[in-house]
XYZ file of C-alpha atoms in Angstrom:
614
model
C 135.598 -62.924 123.891
C 133.214 -63.440 121.000
C 135.089 -64.882 118.032
C 134.357 -64.293 114.366
C 135.840 -64.757 110.917
C 135.147 -63.293 107.490
C 134.221 -65.836 104.842
C 136.799 -64.229 102.528
C 139.519 -65.879 104.644
C 138.605 -69.361 103.433
C 138.428 -71.474 100.298
C 135.291 -73.158 98.992
C 131.637 -72.233 98.666
C 129.678 -70.243 101.217
C 128.084 -73.455 102.465
C 131.480 -75.132 102.895
C 132.896 -72.068 104.632
C 130.021 -71.892 107.096
C 130.308 -75.577 107.939
C 134.074 -75.256 108.489
C 133.601 -72.228 110.755
C 131.107 -74.143 112.883
C 133.442 -77.144 113.150
C 136.316 -74.859 114.187
C 134.178 -73.384 116.965
C 133.621 -69.786 115.854
C 130.768 -67.839 117.428
C 129.937 -65.924 114.266
C 130.951 -64.965 110.754
C 131.193 -61.955 108.490
C 129.578 -62.639 105.129
C 131.725 -61.276 102.329
C 129.359 -60.037 99.646
C 130.938 -61.979 96.783
C 130.422 -65.242 98.670
C 126.685 -64.578 98.874
C 126.350 -63.276 95.311
C 127.958 -66.414 93.889
C 126.056 -68.838 96.148
C 122.994 -70.824 95.070
C 121.695 -70.451 98.628
C 118.972 -67.841 99.119
C 119.405 -65.324 101.939
C 116.724 -67.245 103.829
C 118.673 -70.493 103.313
C 121.836 -68.860 104.659
C 119.952 -67.520 107.664
C 118.533 -70.949 108.504
C 121.835 -72.721 107.944
C 123.637 -70.299 110.247
C 121.013 -70.891 112.919
C 121.278 -74.670 112.543
C 125.099 -74.469 112.814
C 124.987 -72.174 115.835
C 126.704 -69.338 113.972
C 125.838 -65.684 114.373
C 125.757 -63.527 111.244
C 127.743 -60.604 112.615
C 128.641 -58.401 109.653
C 127.760 -57.937 106.003
C 130.634 -56.493 103.989
C 131.921 -54.556 102.179
C 129.908 -51.545 101.056
C 132.373 -49.438 99.086
C 132.853 -45.877 97.812
C 129.967 -44.088 99.501
C 131.222 -40.777 100.876
C 132.816 -37.604 99.481
C 130.826 -37.742 96.235
C 128.638 -35.287 94.255
C 124.883 -35.224 94.989
C 123.874 -37.297 91.936
C 126.247 -40.098 92.877
C 125.169 -39.864 96.522
C 121.559 -40.597 95.547
C 122.687 -43.637 93.554
C 124.748 -44.791 96.539
C 121.773 -44.436 98.883
C 119.612 -46.523 96.522
C 122.359 -49.142 96.467
C 122.587 -49.062 100.260
C 118.843 -49.491 100.702
C 118.932 -52.601 98.519
C 121.642 -54.048 100.762
C 119.685 -53.161 103.894
C 116.657 -55.070 102.560
C 118.935 -58.026 101.773
C 120.342 -57.919 105.307
C 116.819 -58.075 106.690
C 116.295 -61.336 104.812
C 119.596 -62.635 106.205
C 118.723 -61.547 109.719
C 121.821 -59.335 109.941
C 121.999 -55.901 111.526
C 125.528 -54.550 110.896
C 127.163 -53.533 107.610
C 130.758 -52.476 106.960
C 131.176 -49.265 104.964
C 134.735 -48.573 103.801
C 136.155 -45.087 103.320
C 136.016 -44.091 99.653
C 139.035 -45.053 97.522
C 137.714 -44.638 93.973
C 134.834 -42.203 93.483
C 135.441 -39.522 96.113
C 136.088 -36.107 94.505
C 135.347 -33.744 97.397
C 137.711 -33.540 100.367
C 135.386 -31.976 102.921
C 134.721 -33.491 106.353
C 131.538 -31.474 106.701
C 130.166 -32.984 103.489
C 131.309 -36.468 104.478
C 129.562 -36.162 107.836
C 126.371 -34.917 106.139
C 126.378 -37.857 103.709
C 127.121 -40.400 106.430
C 124.257 -38.918 108.445
C 121.866 -39.574 105.557
C 123.159 -43.144 105.358
C 122.622 -43.576 109.106
C 119.044 -42.244 108.847
C 118.308 -44.754 106.091
C 119.944 -47.544 108.088
C 117.791 -46.695 111.108
C 114.640 -47.138 108.992
C 115.790 -50.720 108.278
C 117.144 -51.562 111.735
C 120.739 -51.592 110.497
C 123.944 -50.289 112.089
C 126.702 -48.880 109.866
C 130.334 -49.545 110.849
C 132.497 -46.970 109.032
C 136.095 -48.087 108.465
C 139.151 -46.115 107.349
C 140.990 -48.094 104.671
C 144.757 -47.625 104.803
C 144.661 -46.529 101.152
C 141.482 -44.440 101.414
C 141.545 -41.425 99.100
C 140.829 -38.856 101.818
C 140.134 -40.934 104.959
C 142.858 -43.460 105.777
C 143.309 -42.994 109.541
C 141.061 -44.635 112.146
C 141.054 -41.480 114.264
C 139.828 -39.491 111.257
C 137.051 -42.037 110.677
C 136.052 -41.829 114.350
C 135.949 -38.011 114.243
C 133.445 -38.243 111.386
C 131.341 -40.706 113.383
C 131.506 -38.372 116.359
C 130.485 -35.398 114.196
C 127.415 -37.248 112.935
C 126.534 -38.488 116.441
C 123.883 -40.944 115.232
C 122.962 -44.152 117.100
C 123.116 -46.135 113.843
C 126.600 -44.964 112.846
C 129.768 -46.245 114.474
C 133.263 -47.228 113.435
C 135.117 -50.438 112.645
C 138.695 -50.855 113.851
C 140.842 -53.064 111.623
C 144.306 -53.955 112.923
C 145.791 -54.202 109.432
C 144.692 -50.726 108.339
C 146.023 -49.302 111.593
C 149.295 -51.202 112.051
C 150.318 -51.240 108.383
C 150.446 -47.437 108.557
C 152.185 -47.472 111.961
C 149.347 -45.473 113.497
C 149.567 -45.185 117.282
C 147.058 -47.564 118.907
C 146.958 -45.894 122.334
C 144.225 -43.382 121.290
C 141.838 -46.344 120.846
C 141.360 -46.270 124.613
C 139.789 -42.813 124.387
C 137.098 -43.906 121.906
C 133.519 -44.235 123.091
C 132.979 -48.029 123.101
C 129.338 -47.532 122.119
C 130.598 -45.988 118.866
C 132.917 -48.927 118.078
C 130.581 -51.319 116.282
C 133.099 -53.918 115.111
C 136.761 -54.985 115.441
C 138.671 -56.936 112.792
C 142.125 -58.421 113.287
C 144.818 -59.618 110.910
C 148.553 -60.115 111.203
C 151.136 -59.646 108.442
C 154.854 -59.948 107.800
C 156.706 -56.651 107.602
C 157.078 -55.975 103.864
C 158.235 -53.029 101.768
C 155.481 -52.662 99.184
C 152.357 -50.660 98.492
C 149.826 -51.160 101.265
C 146.986 -52.270 98.956
C 148.959 -55.198 97.507
C 150.267 -56.019 100.971
C 146.721 -56.128 102.299
C 145.203 -58.109 99.431
C 147.768 -60.912 99.321
C 149.911 -61.152 102.450
C 147.725 -60.893 105.525
C 148.008 -63.860 107.892
C 146.305 -65.005 111.075
C 147.458 -63.588 114.431
C 150.753 -65.115 115.519
C 151.857 -65.791 111.954
C 153.177 -62.308 111.198
C 155.044 -59.484 112.898
C 152.361 -57.037 114.078
C 152.004 -56.296 117.805
C 148.420 -57.499 117.971
C 148.424 -58.132 121.728
C 149.008 -54.410 122.308
C 146.331 -53.477 119.750
C 143.851 -55.818 121.438
C 144.826 -54.562 124.880
C 143.866 -51.019 123.893
C 140.567 -52.307 122.430
C 139.732 -54.102 125.676
C 140.713 -51.081 127.767
C 138.379 -48.937 125.667
C 135.478 -51.054 126.955
C 134.598 -52.755 123.646
C 132.529 -55.937 124.066
C 131.624 -56.927 120.488
C 133.076 -59.591 118.184
C 136.785 -59.958 117.521
C 136.726 -61.125 113.934
C 139.437 -62.243 111.527
C 139.627 -60.562 108.131
C 142.545 -62.093 106.271
C 143.203 -61.841 102.540
C 145.786 -64.477 101.658
C 146.318 -66.290 98.363
C 147.552 -69.470 100.069
C 144.704 -69.713 102.571
C 142.149 -69.423 99.786
C 143.703 -72.446 98.063
C 143.998 -74.625 101.175
C 141.638 -77.101 102.828
C 138.765 -75.043 104.213
C 138.276 -76.925 107.471
C 141.974 -77.013 108.265
C 142.324 -73.279 107.592
C 139.310 -72.518 109.788
C 140.862 -74.502 112.660
C 144.172 -72.677 112.190
C 142.238 -69.407 112.275
C 140.491 -70.362 115.506
C 143.832 -71.341 117.042
C 145.138 -67.879 116.196
C 142.298 -66.159 118.076
C 142.747 -68.422 121.105
C 146.453 -67.519 121.083
C 145.690 -63.816 120.610
C 143.256 -63.845 123.509
C 145.932 -65.278 125.800
C 148.618 -62.865 124.565
C 146.292 -59.895 125.011
C 145.485 -60.956 128.579
C 149.218 -61.183 129.268
C 149.790 -57.689 127.812
C 147.037 -56.262 129.985
C 148.507 -57.970 133.045
C 151.850 -56.243 132.464
C 150.169 -52.875 131.982
C 147.891 -53.204 134.985
C 150.316 -54.942 137.319
C 149.970 -52.270 140.017
C 146.162 -52.120 139.890
C 144.056 -55.173 139.165
C 141.396 -53.908 136.767
C 138.421 -55.695 135.301
C 137.127 -54.915 131.835
C 133.736 -55.570 130.213
C 135.394 -58.024 127.804
C 136.829 -60.991 129.679
C 139.809 -62.702 128.083
C 140.317 -66.425 128.589
C 143.757 -67.834 129.286
C 145.382 -71.209 128.646
C 147.316 -73.574 130.914
C 150.753 -72.011 131.428
C 153.756 -73.926 130.143
C 157.459 -73.232 130.159
C 159.622 -73.555 127.073
C 160.889 -77.082 126.339
C 164.166 -77.801 128.112
C 165.572 -79.711 125.152
C 165.072 -82.512 122.657
C 164.285 -85.885 124.210
C 164.570 -87.884 120.981
C 164.092 -87.832 117.237
C 162.367 -90.642 115.351
C 162.997 -91.733 111.764
C 160.612 -94.156 110.086
C 160.989 -96.504 107.095
C 160.094 -100.025 106.023
C 163.766 -100.786 105.269
C 165.979 -99.241 107.931
C 169.308 -100.872 106.989
C 170.696 -97.663 105.458
C 169.793 -95.644 108.549
C 171.345 -98.209 110.888
C 174.562 -98.220 108.892
C 174.729 -94.431 108.852
C 174.152 -94.088 112.599
C 176.765 -96.716 113.358
C 179.314 -94.987 111.144
C 178.644 -91.668 112.904
C 179.452 -93.299 116.227
C 176.022 -93.973 117.691
C 175.572 -96.943 120.045
C 172.871 -99.438 119.192
C 170.862 -99.929 122.400
C 168.598 -102.689 121.142
C 164.978 -103.213 120.159
C 161.907 -102.164 122.064
C 160.431 -105.082 123.952
C 156.943 -104.752 122.352
C 157.399 -102.591 119.238
C 159.398 -102.900 116.023
C 161.625 -99.957 116.826
C 165.280 -99.564 117.719
C 167.140 -97.108 119.938
C 170.480 -95.578 118.946
C 172.248 -93.094 121.160
C 175.361 -90.960 121.463
C 175.471 -89.322 124.881
C 172.101 -87.571 125.272
C 171.351 -87.630 121.545
C 168.763 -90.371 121.026
C 167.406 -91.571 117.689
C 164.478 -93.963 117.394
C 164.534 -96.037 114.207
C 160.955 -97.114 113.528
C 160.462 -100.120 111.244
C 156.652 -99.969 111.409
C 156.175 -98.191 108.085
C 154.159 -99.367 105.066
C 156.032 -101.176 102.308
C 158.281 -98.986 100.126
C 158.189 -96.082 102.613
C 161.401 -94.091 102.260
C 163.166 -93.013 105.470
C 161.703 -89.761 106.845
C 161.546 -87.914 110.139
C 158.341 -89.091 111.804
C 158.385 -87.748 115.368
C 160.186 -85.482 117.809
C 160.225 -85.708 121.582
C 160.645 -82.597 123.738
C 161.492 -82.391 127.439
C 158.820 -80.348 129.232
C 158.039 -79.626 132.881
C 154.581 -81.179 132.823
C 153.595 -83.245 129.777
C 149.937 -83.464 130.847
C 149.547 -79.681 131.232
C 151.470 -79.037 128.000
C 149.230 -81.513 126.176
C 146.080 -79.911 127.619
C 147.252 -76.521 126.372
C 147.983 -77.877 122.900
C 144.569 -79.527 122.697
C 142.845 -76.276 123.662
C 144.774 -74.780 120.745
C 143.103 -77.318 118.430
C 146.151 -79.618 118.094
C 145.103 -83.162 117.090
C 145.970 -85.863 119.629
C 148.297 -88.662 118.497
C 147.171 -92.015 119.916
C 149.952 -94.332 121.098
C 149.502 -97.894 122.318
C 151.391 -98.762 125.488
C 151.829 -101.912 127.532
C 152.141 -102.163 131.294
C 155.267 -100.496 132.736
C 155.850 -98.452 129.567
C 156.237 -94.685 129.442
C 152.988 -92.890 128.568
C 153.823 -90.098 126.122
C 151.486 -87.177 125.506
C 151.367 -86.825 121.709
C 150.038 -84.158 119.340
C 150.308 -83.755 115.573
C 152.099 -80.802 113.982
C 150.709 -79.231 110.778
C 153.128 -81.240 108.600
C 151.951 -84.469 110.357
C 155.169 -84.816 112.367
C 154.216 -86.372 115.691
C 155.235 -84.265 118.686
C 155.680 -86.086 121.990
C 155.820 -84.187 125.269
C 158.178 -86.019 127.605
C 159.053 -85.730 131.272
C 162.669 -84.650 131.131
C 165.248 -85.486 133.775
C 167.652 -82.780 135.014
C 170.653 -84.917 134.019
C 169.406 -85.305 130.445
C 168.561 -89.007 130.742
C 165.230 -90.522 129.691
C 163.296 -93.019 131.837
C 161.810 -94.830 128.841
C 165.153 -96.162 127.582
C 164.861 -99.161 129.939
C 162.184 -100.490 127.568
C 164.931 -101.309 125.047
C 167.099 -104.435 125.237
C 170.840 -104.872 125.122
C 172.807 -104.418 121.889
C 172.279 -107.361 119.606
C 172.630 -108.401 116.009
C 171.974 -104.887 114.647
C 175.158 -103.630 116.281
C 177.284 -106.462 114.979
C 179.994 -105.656 112.464
C 180.185 -101.977 113.392
C 183.211 -100.594 115.150
C 182.146 -99.633 118.653
C 182.323 -95.879 119.346
C 184.657 -94.435 121.921
C 181.935 -93.190 124.258
C 181.761 -89.642 122.876
C 178.974 -87.325 123.933
C 176.437 -85.489 121.812
C 173.083 -83.727 121.967
C 170.490 -82.972 119.306
C 171.448 -79.454 118.203
C 168.592 -78.763 115.803
C 166.110 -80.463 113.514
C 165.288 -79.248 110.033
C 161.762 -80.077 108.817
C 160.408 -79.568 105.299
C 157.000 -77.877 105.249
C 154.226 -78.182 102.661
C 153.883 -74.880 100.778
C 150.386 -74.211 102.121
C 151.136 -74.882 105.810
C 154.262 -72.926 106.781
C 152.340 -70.052 108.412
C 150.195 -72.579 110.258
C 153.329 -74.345 111.505
C 154.825 -71.098 112.826
C 151.674 -70.423 114.861
C 151.506 -74.046 116.052
C 155.050 -74.119 117.427
C 154.693 -70.607 118.873
C 151.407 -71.231 120.662
C 151.603 -74.916 121.606
C 155.333 -75.277 122.345
C 156.320 -71.720 123.332
C 159.023 -71.498 120.655
C 159.967 -68.083 119.297
C 160.181 -67.356 115.541
C 163.289 -65.574 114.336
C 163.222 -63.424 111.172
C 163.057 -65.802 108.242
C 165.808 -66.121 105.665
C 165.851 -67.162 102.014
C 168.515 -69.563 100.767
C 169.411 -70.080 97.117
C 169.184 -73.618 95.740
C 169.339 -75.039 92.192
C 165.533 -75.431 92.235
C 164.723 -71.959 93.571
C 164.696 -70.016 96.818
C 164.181 -71.975 100.034
C 162.460 -69.991 102.785
C 163.958 -70.935 106.137
C 162.097 -70.138 109.362
C 163.947 -70.769 112.636
C 161.916 -71.488 115.800
C 163.870 -71.471 119.071
C 163.580 -71.429 122.832
C 165.056 -68.325 124.463
C 168.123 -70.305 125.594
C 168.429 -72.106 122.215
C 168.153 -75.490 123.958
C 165.592 -76.321 121.273
C 166.211 -75.186 117.723
C 163.726 -76.118 115.007
C 164.202 -75.021 111.394
C 161.134 -75.028 109.144
C 162.013 -75.013 105.456
C 159.569 -74.133 102.721
C 161.124 -75.769 99.696
C 160.395 -74.598 96.122
C 157.367 -76.298 94.602
C 159.635 -77.619 91.841
C 161.567 -79.700 94.370
C 160.035 -83.147 94.148
C 161.420 -84.708 97.333
C 162.052 -82.164 100.089
C 164.869 -83.238 102.400
C 165.007 -83.048 106.187
C 167.788 -83.578 108.645
C 168.790 -83.968 112.277
C 171.889 -82.156 113.525
C 173.938 -83.396 116.468
C 176.371 -81.207 118.412
C 179.658 -82.756 119.542
C 182.588 -81.231 121.475
C 185.252 -82.099 118.844
C 184.001 -82.254 115.275
C 187.402 -82.968 113.710
C 187.873 -86.061 115.877
C 184.271 -87.140 115.204
C 184.763 -86.745 111.438
C 188.012 -88.715 111.423
C 186.481 -91.552 113.423
C 183.435 -91.599 111.127
C 185.654 -91.695 108.045
C 187.528 -94.643 109.543
C 184.187 -96.427 109.893
C 183.490 -95.850 106.192
C 181.058 -92.921 106.407
C 180.165 -91.327 103.062
C 180.401 -87.560 103.537
C 178.699 -84.976 101.396
C 181.512 -84.044 99.012
C 182.217 -80.311 99.167
C 183.720 -78.696 95.999
C 187.253 -77.272 96.075
C 185.885 -73.865 95.015
C 184.224 -73.599 98.411
C 187.535 -73.842 100.254
C 189.168 -71.244 98.018
C 186.331 -68.868 98.821
C 186.560 -69.768 102.520
C 190.246 -68.865 102.579
C 189.551 -65.566 100.828
C 186.844 -64.638 103.325
C 188.456 -65.734 106.597
C 192.231 -66.068 105.879
C 192.369 -69.341 107.819
C 195.486 -71.084 109.055
C 196.686 -73.211 106.088
C 196.866 -76.387 108.177
C 193.362 -75.849 109.552
C 192.050 -75.158 106.043
C 193.710 -78.352 104.809
C 191.983 -80.288 107.593
C 188.596 -78.853 106.666
C 189.120 -79.745 103.022
C 190.427 -83.239 103.793
C 187.360 -84.083 105.923
C 184.718 -82.219 103.850
C 183.989 -79.927 106.790
C 182.253 -76.585 106.382
C 183.076 -73.496 108.418
C 181.519 -70.208 109.452
C 182.504 -67.456 111.851
C 180.885 -64.364 113.309
C 181.661 -61.894 116.070
C 180.526 -64.370 118.730
C 182.282 -67.569 117.706
C 182.900 -70.279 115.121
C 180.860 -73.088 113.606
C 182.135 -76.338 112.086
C 179.833 -78.898 110.508
C 179.572 -81.751 108.003
C 176.734 -83.593 106.307
C 176.172 -87.239 105.497
C 174.748 -88.615 102.290
C 170.953 -88.738 102.107
C 168.959 -91.896 102.836
C 165.398 -91.544 101.559
C 164.579 -87.944 102.474
C 166.803 -87.863 105.569
C 170.421 -86.965 106.176
C 172.395 -86.138 109.300
C 174.577 -83.199 110.245
C 177.310 -83.106 112.880
C 178.196 -79.697 114.295
C 180.581 -78.053 116.727
C 179.798 -74.631 118.171
C 182.775 -72.643 119.419
C 182.373 -69.600 121.633
C 178.845 -68.225 121.536
C 178.033 -68.892 117.869
C 174.226 -69.188 117.610
C 173.668 -69.501 113.869
C 173.411 -72.454 111.497
C 176.171 -71.794 108.987
C 173.723 -70.028 106.680
C 176.411 -68.983 104.133
C 177.095 -72.687 103.592
C 173.487 -73.685 102.906
C 173.611 -72.926 99.150
C 176.666 -75.193 98.897
C 174.799 -78.051 100.543
C 171.740 -77.583 98.339
C 173.865 -77.526 95.184
C 175.853 -80.651 96.090
C 172.727 -82.572 97.113
C 171.018 -81.549 93.882
C 174.024 -82.674 91.844
C 174.118 -86.048 93.586
C 170.374 -86.647 93.218
C 170.600 -86.089 89.456
C 173.548 -88.388 88.820
């Protein structure tokens, strides 16, 4: 599959965009006209630079508002087109995108449109140019790709074809199956973009909220499958208008974009395999696949890092975690409660506040999972090991959290724990826990505002997690967008939070599931744990909503426990005070409750805000 990207997707100058695209590994680019017009580079300079970088110049775009116009305006449009064709000759480009008219069309007549497009094709032929005619979703008279193709078919000119754009097709819910009936020789170009499902006018949706494949909710694998079945062999190019991407680091965005096409290629191959299961068919466009990996079986560990870890150690001890000792060669400690393991890393620079630094996941084959992630452009995390120490495969997530792929044991144990010594001075003075069991239930990670979409694609493609519909939670500093990523059995739950930009220190937390939260809370209180103090108003509202047993309600209030219930079960949880940017949550899931106590999130945010300002 030949990969491409429009320069409009990226921040920076044309030169910077081209360099980033080459670094990311794209085969070619679309030059967005504004990028060339505002560049100090001459067309000849751009042509040479593209050649030096190994980039093809696949498409010049956009040429707007050509068809359905009176004769006088048509002549002006043809003069304008000829100027662009001469420019393309200097660039060494042979394909231009012509959008269906949205502004100047006054005549709704397919016969006239075909006649005018024929004149454009004749002119293009004189200059060795191919015209790819595209139906914009908000086109005045032509807004359907099948309508655009009928016009191309009417003209029947070797220099006129169509461009298929997934956004213009899927945003209007057009059926994609008819793509297979198109003559592939008349499909000159294919552009892809994903998007969240939004209720707004399609123009604004298109201009501001497109995302890379895998970061939205469009069925792009199906769209691509129909394109491949049609026999198309040209570039698959990203055209994404997004306010955030055009403010982000250009090289990083280009790599994220390339990852999205690698993911899309694999997903499209999988879609075709399901459609052609009975008959193995080969298509002119060959789709590459990645090493297959299963979903993670669970969390192996969570790591918190700081230069002063005393507060973390105290908190873990009060919760009931066992101190298992120091690592024999590294300045890190191991704390555990059943199969819930927390690494406390003391190897942080001076004055580094406690923060979640790494997560370990149990996978079938760490080496294969790491190879897949690296093919998806995930940076490798180097890790020094001594003889007889576990070799972890590590990659970096978009927010710089280190992700380690671990060989999990069926019984939930971890082989690397033998590298830690017996309990020593760090466990002294803490009441020893009563051997209760726990697992890591979920981890909540704060995401930089410009990298949430990238993170969703990363965890989807590299770790096989599935995004759930995102939610928005009210907080004193604004709305917090919460994106849950899960395995299909919910053995791994990861919550990505996009905090308001006004929030100075975004908080993260690790949640542990225990079989008896009330007993856990009482034991923790006896050890001196400082709970997040829940206001009395919350419990009055809780009673009004659920009509709880008075004694049970009194217990919740006494222990600062929060409660939620749905048709499948119940959820009890409490939070600790925050140390640095980290706090802990203890939860108990009753029945088949699968949520996170979302109605209680605004309460937590408000209490934490109140405490941080007093």
